[in-house]
Each structure stands twice: as structure tokens, then as C-alpha cells.
Amino acid sequence: MIRPILLALLIPVAALAADIPLAERRSGYDFMSAGTQEMQREDALNPGMLWVAEGEALWSEAPSASAKSCAGCHGDAAASMRGVATRYPAFDDRTQKPVDLSQRINACRETHQQQPGYPAESRPLLGLAAYIGFQSRGLRVTPPDDPRLREARARGQALFSTPMGQLSFSCAQCHDDNWGKKLAGSPIPQAHPTGYPIYRLEWQSMGSLQRRLRNCMTGVRAEPFSYGATELVELELYLNGRAAGMAVETPGVRP
Amino acid sequence: MVRALINCPKTAKKGEIVEIKTMISHVMETGYRPGADGKVVPRDILRRFTVRYAGEEIFSADLYPATAANPFISFHTVATQSGTFSFTWDGDNGFTQTETVAIIVT
């Protein structure tokens, strides 16, 4: 009789222990070279600021004669969008699903501006996400404590520790168990999504968290989930909870 | 028009050395890479960057396919007089863009 109880007690504890304690949480920034760190730190050097500037221009630009601009409803982004990015993904009442920031931007565009959503990874979408994320730079990641998100977050966590691809690696095997070590000469970071969208030197461009997640999946030779897939949003949701309390860095620069 | 960021002091003392930092949004496609369809993506790079200060050319640079996307170029110059800096990028496919920034020299 004792054994099943012990097992039942051990399993949740083991699941919790996988989370990196707040004091040990380190941004990907800490694993970069001094030069790349400076590139992120100095706005004049940070190519992500080009996308922020793009988003800033789009913010106050009406997409058509009959539609309002973002600023037409939300006003000054510095005030209205401050802290918003720290809370995404969040639960969307309309679709009854968790949505990430890019999906929220597109939903706003479709319902309030009567425009087609921007394609995934398109310049205006990354620009707006970068501009909105930028308004939270330096603030702490504060995942919403919404009971409706719990199941999706748990699914994200399960996916995080599910081995995938021909190499049969889970996210957790690298980013929970072996962070700080090297993989093919590159440091393994803890995979905190604090700087998204990021300017990645390898991409020579800006990219979203979903692009980065798909990238890792291709790396372990798994077929990546498509852009906007529920699984990716659930992973994002789990990652945001896992990074709770860390500072937002958008626009981040990564090697 | 693409985004360009220019970081330049608004005011300077006469004779002061000032640092100017520029960055422009550009793919800098090398012309050597195959696209998703296997065909080589045609070259699309910036070829020349020129800076004029109160009408006079003070700095220029040639750019080549090995230059990274969104080129960042910084340089120093001596603040001699109040006026405008004009920054021009010229490139493939008839690309040309000019940005201007004013400086007050006391």
C-alpha cells in the first residue's frame, strides 16, 4: 500500500524539480560573447531596433481609409502597451484558446481593422511584435495566473519533456539538464524566451519564438509544427511560465 | 523607403571629434545562395555609402557581397560648423536612399 502512495508523491515533485529555480535562471544573453552582448545592449548597434522603428511607424498608420490605426484605439504605445508583452501568451475569450502576441496582433487586425492578418514572420508582424515587446523592456515576465491556461500550459510542459525527431531529444534534455554545457561548440542556454522577437545573427534577420522553436525541432530532425500550431503556442505558454520573473530584453540579439 | 537609424550628437563644440553611427535595413543578398527552389537568388546589395557634411563629402565606403545584412557603419569626424549631415546608400536594382541629420556647432 505504501508504494503507490510514495510513487504518487514522487512524480509531481520530480516534475517540479525540472524547473530551474529563479536564482539560477539565466538569460541566453549571459551565454553570449561580449561583442554580441554589446550589440544587444547598445540601441545604435542593435539591428532589432530597425524592426522596432518599423513597428513604431505602423502603429500610427491607418491600414485603410475606413479603419483606425493601432494608435487610433490604443493611443501612445509607451503607455498602453507597457507590460503587455510580459503577459503573453494569454487566453483569448473570442477563440477560447491561448494566443501569443503575434496572434493577438493579427486578431486585432482582422476584427478591428478588417484587414487580413499578416503572414507569419513577415516584416510588419515582426515589427509590431518588436515594437510592442520593446515597451516592456526591463520589466519582469509575469505569466497570467488564469485557470483557463493551466491545461494548455501543462500540455506545453509535457511537450517540452517529450523526446522528438530522429535524434530523440526532448527540449528538457538540453535546456533543463545540460544548460551551460556545449553542443557542437555552442553553449546550451536555458531557453528562456525573454528577448523575442530576436535578431539572430545566423538568420541575418528578425524572427519569432515560433521560428526559433521550429529551428530546434529541425535540429533534432523532427518535423516541426507549422506556424501558429496549438502545440507551439502551448510550448510558448510553458516557456513564459518557466521564465517568470526574468527581465524582458526585446529586441534581443542572439548568435 | 526602408528604415535607417542614425545616431549622431545634436550639438557639438567647434573642433570636437564626434562619432556617428548608422544602420540601414537591407538584406545584402550575396548572389551566391540558392533559394528554396534551387535557383540562385539574384544579388541585391548596397554598393556605396556616402556622407556629406554641409555639402562636402567627408566619408564614403564601398560595400561588397560579404557585408552582413543591415549594414552598420560608424565613423568619426570633426564638428566644424552647424549644418546637416546627409547619408546616402546606393545599391543594386536602382536602390538609393538619403537621410539627413542636423547638427548645431557652438
GROMACS .gro file of C-alpha atoms in nm:
model
  361
    1MET     CA    1   0.000   0.000   0.000
    2ILE     CA    2   0.283   0.236   0.079
    3ARG     CA    3   0.449   0.204  -0.259
    4PRO     CA    4   0.176   0.356  -0.480
    5ILE     CA    5   0.142   0.649  -0.240
    6LEU     CA    6   0.515   0.709  -0.248
    7LEU     CA    7   0.513   0.698  -0.625
    8ALA     CA    8   0.223   0.937  -0.642
    9LEU     CA    9   0.413   1.175  -0.418
   10LEU     CA   10   0.735   1.146  -0.610
   11ILE     CA   11   0.605   1.210  -0.958
   12PRO     CA   12   0.479   1.566  -0.912
   13VAL     CA   13   0.790   1.657  -0.713
   14ALA     CA   14   1.013   1.530  -0.991
   15ALA     CA   15   0.813   1.731  -1.246
   16LEU     CA   16   0.851   2.048  -1.042
   17ALA     CA   17   1.221   1.993  -0.982
   18ALA     CA   18   1.282   2.020  -1.356
   19ASP     CA   19   1.203   2.392  -1.344
   20ILE     CA   20   1.515   2.600  -1.296
   21PRO     CA   21   1.494   2.795  -0.968
   22LEU     CA   22   1.463   3.174  -1.010
   23ALA     CA   23   1.807   3.241  -0.860
   24GLU     CA   24   1.969   3.016  -1.121
   25ARG     CA   25   1.768   3.139  -1.420
   26ARG     CA   26   1.997   3.291  -1.678
   27SER     CA   27   1.904   3.463  -1.998
   28GLY     CA   28   2.057   3.349  -2.325
   29TYR     CA   29   2.228   3.690  -2.312
   30ASP     CA   30   2.459   3.562  -2.036
   31PHE     CA   31   2.589   3.286  -2.263
   32MET     CA   32   2.685   3.519  -2.549
   33SER     CA   33   3.021   3.674  -2.631
   34ALA     CA   34   3.092   4.026  -2.502
   35GLY     CA   35   3.062   4.160  -2.857
   36THR     CA   36   2.717   4.014  -2.916
   37GLN     CA   37   2.606   4.133  -2.572
   38GLU     CA   38   2.713   4.485  -2.660
   39MET     CA   39   2.524   4.459  -2.987
   40GLN     CA   40   2.205   4.393  -2.793
   41ARG     CA   41   2.275   4.646  -2.519
   42GLU     CA   42   2.351   4.944  -2.742
   43ASP     CA   43   2.043   5.054  -2.932
   44ALA     CA   44   2.260   5.211  -3.203
   45LEU     CA   45   2.419   4.871  -3.269
   46ASN     CA   46   2.111   4.654  -3.228
   47PRO     CA   47   1.964   4.563  -3.569
   48GLY     CA   48   1.640   4.471  -3.390
   49MET     CA   49   1.583   4.843  -3.348
   50LEU     CA   50   1.519   4.862  -3.724
   51TRP     CA   51   1.214   4.641  -3.670
   52VAL     CA   52   1.112   4.843  -3.364
   53ALA     CA   53   1.123   5.154  -3.584
   54GLU     CA   54   0.917   4.971  -3.845
   55GLY     CA   55   0.658   4.878  -3.583
   56GLU     CA   56   0.651   5.231  -3.447
   57ALA     CA   57   0.566   5.366  -3.792
   58LEU     CA   58   0.297   5.101  -3.847
   59TRP     CA   59   0.146   5.172  -3.506
   60SER     CA   60   0.011   5.508  -3.614
   61GLU     CA   61  -0.057   5.423  -3.978
   62ALA     CA   62  -0.422   5.352  -4.067
   63PRO     CA   63  -0.434   5.042  -4.292
   64SER     CA   64  -0.727   5.181  -4.493
   65ALA     CA   65  -0.939   5.494  -4.511
   66SER     CA   66  -1.218   5.336  -4.307
   67ALA     CA   67  -1.004   5.162  -4.044
   68LYS     CA   68  -0.834   5.313  -3.743
   69SER     CA   69  -0.463   5.274  -3.682
   70CYS     CA   70  -0.341   5.086  -3.374
   71ALA     CA   71  -0.284   5.424  -3.212
   72GLY     CA   72  -0.643   5.522  -3.301
   73CYS     CA   73  -0.767   5.284  -3.028
   74HIS     CA   74  -0.465   5.216  -2.810
   75GLY     CA   75  -0.310   5.565  -2.812
   76ASP     CA   76   0.052   5.605  -2.713
   77ALA     CA   77   0.212   5.260  -2.708
   78ALA     CA   78   0.464   5.371  -2.446
   79ALA     CA   79   0.174   5.391  -2.200
   80SER     CA   80  -0.087   5.148  -2.331
   81MET     CA   81   0.146   4.864  -2.432
   82ARG     CA   82   0.378   4.885  -2.132
   83GLY     CA   83   0.391   4.543  -1.969
   84VAL     CA   84   0.164   4.379  -2.227
   85ALA     CA   85   0.434   4.153  -2.372
   86THR     CA   86   0.521   4.023  -2.023
   87ARG     CA   87   0.180   3.854  -2.006
   88TYR     CA   88   0.171   3.667  -2.339
   89PRO     CA   89   0.066   3.404  -2.439
   90ALA     CA   90  -0.271   3.483  -2.279
   91PHE     CA   91  -0.619   3.335  -2.301
   92ASP     CA   92  -0.831   3.470  -2.584
   93ASP     CA   93  -1.201   3.494  -2.499
   94ARG     CA   94  -1.314   3.501  -2.860
   95THR     CA   95  -1.145   3.182  -2.974
   96GLN     CA   96  -1.134   3.023  -2.626
   97LYS     CA   97  -0.768   2.940  -2.682
   98PRO     CA   98  -0.432   3.070  -2.567
   99VAL     CA   99  -0.281   3.311  -2.818
  100ASP     CA  100   0.068   3.458  -2.843
  101LEU     CA  101   0.143   3.823  -2.905
  102SER     CA  102   0.168   3.788  -3.284
  103GLN     CA  103  -0.166   3.607  -3.298
  104ARG     CA  104  -0.319   3.880  -3.085
  105ILE     CA  105  -0.185   4.146  -3.324
  106ASN     CA  106  -0.334   3.961  -3.620
  107ALA     CA  107  -0.666   3.905  -3.440
  108CYS     CA  108  -0.686   4.277  -3.368
  109ARG     CA  109  -0.610   4.347  -3.732
  110GLU     CA  110  -0.881   4.113  -3.854
  111THR     CA  111  -1.159   4.209  -3.614
  112HIS     CA  112  -1.097   4.579  -3.560
  113GLN     CA  113  -0.923   4.687  -3.878
  114GLN     CA  114  -1.098   4.449  -4.121
  115GLN     CA  115  -0.763   4.358  -4.275
  116PRO     CA  116  -0.617   4.017  -4.349
  117GLY     CA  117  -0.370   3.902  -4.085
  118TYR     CA  118  -0.002   3.943  -4.163
  119PRO     CA  119   0.175   3.624  -4.273
  120ALA     CA  120   0.394   3.450  -4.014
  121GLU     CA  121   0.745   3.600  -3.993
  122SER     CA  122   0.652   3.890  -4.220
  123ARG     CA  123   0.827   4.218  -4.167
  124PRO     CA  124   0.524   4.416  -4.041
  125LEU     CA  125   0.420   4.142  -3.797
  126LEU     CA  126   0.770   4.110  -3.653
  127GLY     CA  127   0.794   4.489  -3.648
  128LEU     CA  128   0.475   4.534  -3.448
  129ALA     CA  129   0.565   4.248  -3.213
  130ALA     CA  130   0.910   4.400  -3.161
  131TYR     CA  131   0.765   4.747  -3.103
  132ILE     CA  132   0.510   4.617  -2.851
  133GLY     CA  133   0.769   4.392  -2.684
  134PHE     CA  134   1.007   4.685  -2.665
  135GLN     CA  135   0.756   4.873  -2.446
  136SER     CA  136   0.814   4.603  -2.180
  137ARG     CA  137   1.191   4.600  -2.197
  138GLY     CA  138   1.332   4.569  -1.846
  139LEU     CA  139   1.000   4.461  -1.694
  140ARG     CA  140   0.959   4.116  -1.541
  141VAL     CA  141   0.793   3.828  -1.720
  142THR     CA  142   0.458   3.785  -1.543
  143PRO     CA  143   0.263   3.490  -1.686
  144PRO     CA  144  -0.109   3.535  -1.620
  145ASP     CA  145  -0.248   3.320  -1.341
  146ASP     CA  146  -0.552   3.231  -1.548
  147PRO     CA  147  -0.704   2.893  -1.459
  148ARG     CA  148  -0.815   2.854  -1.821
  149LEU     CA  149  -0.447   2.842  -1.924
  150ARG     CA  150  -0.348   2.566  -1.685
  151GLU     CA  151  -0.427   2.270  -1.908
  152ALA     CA  152  -0.257   2.421  -2.211
  153ARG     CA  153   0.047   2.511  -2.002
  154ALA     CA  154   0.064   2.153  -1.871
  155ARG     CA  155   0.047   2.024  -2.229
  156GLY     CA  156   0.331   2.260  -2.319
  157GLN     CA  157   0.533   2.129  -2.029
  158ALA     CA  158   0.467   1.770  -2.136
  159LEU     CA  159   0.578   1.853  -2.490
  160PHE     CA  160   0.891   2.019  -2.351
  161SER     CA  161   0.997   1.689  -2.199
  162THR     CA  162   0.882   1.465  -2.486
  163PRO     CA  163   1.165   1.322  -2.697
  164MET     CA  164   1.117   1.402  -3.065
  165GLY     CA  165   1.279   1.354  -3.402
  166GLN     CA  166   1.530   1.102  -3.530
  167LEU     CA  167   1.773   1.210  -3.259
  168SER     CA  168   1.500   1.156  -2.999
  169PHE     CA  169   1.585   1.459  -2.788
  170SER     CA  170   1.343   1.648  -2.571
  171CYS     CA  171   1.378   2.022  -2.507
  172ALA     CA  172   1.432   1.943  -2.139
  173GLN     CA  173   1.728   1.713  -2.200
  174CYS     CA  174   1.931   2.006  -2.328
  175HIS     CA  175   1.777   2.311  -2.166
  176ASP     CA  176   1.691   2.176  -1.819
  177ASP     CA  177   1.951   1.906  -1.769
  178ASN     CA  178   2.253   2.025  -1.964
  179TRP     CA  179   2.240   2.403  -1.986
  180GLY     CA  180   2.577   2.570  -1.953
  181LYS     CA  181   2.749   2.283  -2.134
  182LYS     CA  182   2.827   2.282  -2.505
  183LEU     CA  183   2.661   2.133  -2.807
  184ALA     CA  184   2.887   2.128  -3.111
  185GLY     CA  185   3.091   2.412  -2.968
  186SER     CA  186   2.794   2.635  -2.889
  187PRO     CA  187   2.681   2.696  -2.532
  188ILE     CA  188   2.345   2.541  -2.441
  189PRO     CA  189   2.131   2.817  -2.291
  190GLN     CA  190   1.834   2.767  -2.061
  191ALA     CA  191   1.586   2.852  -2.338
  192HIS     CA  192   1.410   3.146  -2.179
  193PRO     CA  193   1.202   3.342  -2.431
  194THR     CA  194   1.286   3.684  -2.286
  195GLY     CA  195   1.415   3.863  -2.596
  196TYR     CA  196   1.158   3.777  -2.865
  197PRO     CA  197   1.127   3.865  -3.141
  198ILE     CA  198   1.506   3.837  -3.166
  199TYR     CA  199   1.760   3.944  -3.422
  200ARG     CA  200   1.954   3.625  -3.482
  201LEU     CA  201   2.293   3.665  -3.646
  202GLU     CA  202   2.259   3.322  -3.806
  203TRP     CA  203   1.935   3.433  -3.970
  204GLN     CA  204   2.067   3.778  -4.059
  205SER     CA  205   1.718   3.884  -3.968
  206MET     CA  206   1.450   3.912  -3.704
  207GLY     CA  207   1.249   3.606  -3.608
  208SER     CA  208   0.976   3.498  -3.370
  209LEU     CA  209   0.987   3.245  -3.088
  210GLN     CA  210   0.795   3.005  -3.311
  211ARG     CA  211   1.067   3.028  -3.574
  212ARG     CA  212   1.325   2.950  -3.307
  213LEU     CA  213   1.124   2.655  -3.174
  214ARG     CA  214   1.084   2.515  -3.524
  215ASN     CA  215   1.457   2.563  -3.571
  216CYS     CA  216   1.535   2.344  -3.269
  217MET     CA  217   1.289   2.082  -3.392
  218THR     CA  218   1.461   2.068  -3.730
  219GLY     CA  219   1.786   2.039  -3.534
  220VAL     CA  220   1.675   1.716  -3.370
  221ARG     CA  221   1.543   1.603  -3.709
  222ALA     CA  222   1.181   1.623  -3.614
  223GLU     CA  223   0.917   1.759  -3.847
  224PRO     CA  224   0.844   2.099  -3.696
  225PHE     CA  225   0.490   2.208  -3.608
  226SER     CA  226   0.359   2.461  -3.855
  227TYR     CA  227   0.343   2.831  -3.770
  228GLY     CA  228   0.051   2.909  -3.544
  229ALA     CA  229   0.006   2.545  -3.439
  230THR     CA  230  -0.158   2.494  -3.100
  231GLU     CA  231   0.142   2.289  -2.988
  232LEU     CA  232   0.380   2.579  -3.050
  233VAL     CA  233   0.159   2.822  -2.858
  234GLU     CA  234   0.138   2.576  -2.569
  235LEU     CA  235   0.516   2.545  -2.568
  236GLU     CA  236   0.543   2.924  -2.567
  237LEU     CA  237   0.299   2.933  -2.279
  238TYR     CA  238   0.503   2.687  -2.076
  239LEU     CA  239   0.828   2.869  -2.158
  240ASN     CA  240   0.685   3.201  -2.048
  241GLY     CA  241   0.583   3.048  -1.715
  242ARG     CA  242   0.925   2.891  -1.683
  243ALA     CA  243   1.087   3.234  -1.731
  244ALA     CA  244   0.863   3.408  -1.476
  245GLY     CA  245   1.041   3.692  -1.301
  246MET     CA  246   1.312   3.738  -1.563
  247ALA     CA  247   1.358   4.072  -1.739
  248VAL     CA  248   1.220   4.125  -2.091
  249GLU     CA  249   1.501   4.211  -2.337
  250THR     CA  250   1.311   4.271  -2.661
  251PRO     CA  251   1.463   4.325  -2.912
  252GLY     CA  252   1.718   4.059  -2.817
  253VAL     CA  253   2.023   3.971  -3.025
  254ARG     CA  254   2.136   3.609  -3.040
  255PRO     CA  255   2.423   3.444  -3.226
  256MET     CA  256   1.196   5.390  -4.821
  257VAL     CA  257   1.345   5.143  -4.577
  258ARG     CA  258   1.428   5.201  -4.211
  259ALA     CA  259   1.758   5.362  -4.133
  260LEU     CA  260   1.886   5.452  -3.788
  261ILE     CA  261   2.136   5.732  -3.743
  262ASN     CA  262   2.300   5.808  -3.415
  263CYS     CA  263   2.466   6.148  -3.420
  264PRO     CA  264   2.504   6.416  -3.149
  265LYS     CA  265   2.259   6.706  -3.195
  266THR     CA  266   2.509   6.959  -3.067
  267ALA     CA  267   2.889   6.975  -3.051
  268LYS     CA  268   3.163   7.223  -2.972
  269LYS     CA  269   3.365   7.357  -3.263
  270GLY     CA  270   3.662   7.129  -3.326
  271GLU     CA  271   3.513   6.843  -3.125
  272ILE     CA  272   3.550   6.490  -3.259
  273VAL     CA  273   3.207   6.333  -3.289
  274GLU     CA  274   3.115   5.971  -3.355
  275ILE     CA  275   2.837   5.893  -3.600
  276LYS     CA  276   2.673   5.552  -3.614
  277THR     CA  277   2.447   5.440  -3.898
  278MET     CA  278   2.247   5.130  -3.971
  279ILE     CA  279   2.013   5.057  -4.258
  280SER     CA  280   1.765   4.782  -4.321
  281HIS     CA  281   1.890   4.579  -4.617
  282VAL     CA  282   1.906   4.206  -4.700
  283MET     CA  283   2.252   4.225  -4.860
  284GLU     CA  284   2.172   3.918  -5.070
  285THR     CA  285   2.508   3.790  -5.191
  286GLY     CA  286   2.405   3.648  -5.527
  287TYR     CA  287   2.569   3.316  -5.441
  288ARG     CA  288   2.295   3.148  -5.241
  289PRO     CA  289   2.036   2.909  -5.379
  290GLY     CA  290   1.675   2.981  -5.286
  291ALA     CA  291   1.412   2.727  -5.182
  292ASP     CA  292   1.358   2.638  -5.550
  293GLY     CA  293   1.728   2.563  -5.604
  294LYS     CA  294   1.785   2.866  -5.825
  295VAL     CA  295   2.044   3.123  -5.728
  296VAL     CA  296   1.888   3.426  -5.565
  297PRO     CA  297   1.999   3.731  -5.765
  298ARG     CA  298   2.244   3.964  -5.599
  299ASP     CA  299   2.089   4.255  -5.415
  300ILE     CA  300   2.341   4.453  -5.214
  301LEU     CA  301   2.422   4.808  -5.121
  302ARG     CA  302   2.727   4.914  -5.314
  303ARG     CA  303   2.819   5.253  -5.181
  304PHE     CA  304   2.769   5.464  -4.873
  305THR     CA  305   2.844   5.834  -4.890
  306VAL     CA  306   2.826   6.103  -4.622
  307ARG     CA  307   2.821   6.475  -4.690
  308TYR     CA  308   2.865   6.741  -4.423
  309ALA     CA  309   2.740   7.086  -4.522
  310GLY     CA  310   2.755   6.975  -4.886
  311GLU     CA  311   3.108   6.840  -4.877
  312GLU     CA  312   3.181   6.467  -4.897
  313ILE     CA  313   3.355   6.361  -4.577
  314PHE     CA  314   3.322   5.984  -4.577
  315SER     CA  315   3.244   5.706  -4.819
  316ALA     CA  316   3.265   5.330  -4.827
  317ASP     CA  317   3.226   5.057  -5.087
  318LEU     CA  318   3.024   4.755  -4.982
  319TYR     CA  319   3.061   4.401  -5.115
  320PRO     CA  320   2.862   4.076  -5.106
  321ALA     CA  321   3.042   3.963  -4.789
  322THR     CA  322   2.894   4.251  -4.590
  323ALA     CA  323   2.631   4.131  -4.342
  324ALA     CA  324   2.263   4.221  -4.373
  325ASN     CA  325   2.152   4.553  -4.225
  326PRO     CA  326   2.498   4.712  -4.255
  327PHE     CA  327   2.621   4.909  -3.955
  328ILE     CA  328   2.882   5.172  -4.034
  329SER     CA  329   3.031   5.414  -3.784
  330PHE     CA  330   3.299   5.678  -3.823
  331HIS     CA  331   3.438   5.989  -3.656
  332THR     CA  332   3.452   6.340  -3.789
  333VAL     CA  333   3.539   6.687  -3.661
  334ALA     CA  334   3.248   6.922  -3.596
  335THR     CA  335   3.346   7.231  -3.791
  336GLN     CA  336   3.020   7.418  -3.846
  337SER     CA  337   2.646   7.396  -3.794
  338GLY     CA  338   2.476   7.221  -4.081
  339THR     CA  339   2.340   6.891  -4.198
  340PHE     CA  340   2.490   6.553  -4.250
  341SER     CA  341   2.342   6.370  -4.543
  342PHE     CA  342   2.382   5.994  -4.564
  343THR     CA  343   2.327   5.820  -4.896
  344TRP     CA  344   2.316   5.447  -4.962
  345ASP     CA  345   2.325   5.330  -5.324
  346GLY     CA  346   2.276   4.972  -5.431
  347ASP     CA  347   2.159   4.714  -5.680
  348ASN     CA  348   1.823   4.741  -5.857
  349GLY     CA  349   1.839   5.119  -5.851
  350PHE     CA  350   1.829   5.136  -5.473
  351THR     CA  351   1.904   5.477  -5.334
  352GLN     CA  352   1.813   5.635  -5.005
  353THR     CA  353   1.922   5.955  -4.838
  354GLU     CA  354   1.872   6.056  -4.476
  355THR     CA  355   1.969   6.387  -4.324
  356VAL     CA  356   2.052   6.488  -3.968
  357ALA     CA  357   2.119   6.841  -3.843
  358ILE     CA  358   2.398   6.934  -3.603
  359ILE     CA  359   2.444   7.261  -3.414
  360VAL     CA  360   2.806   7.354  -3.357
  361THR     CA  361   2.885   7.619  -3.097
   0.00000   0.00000   0.00000
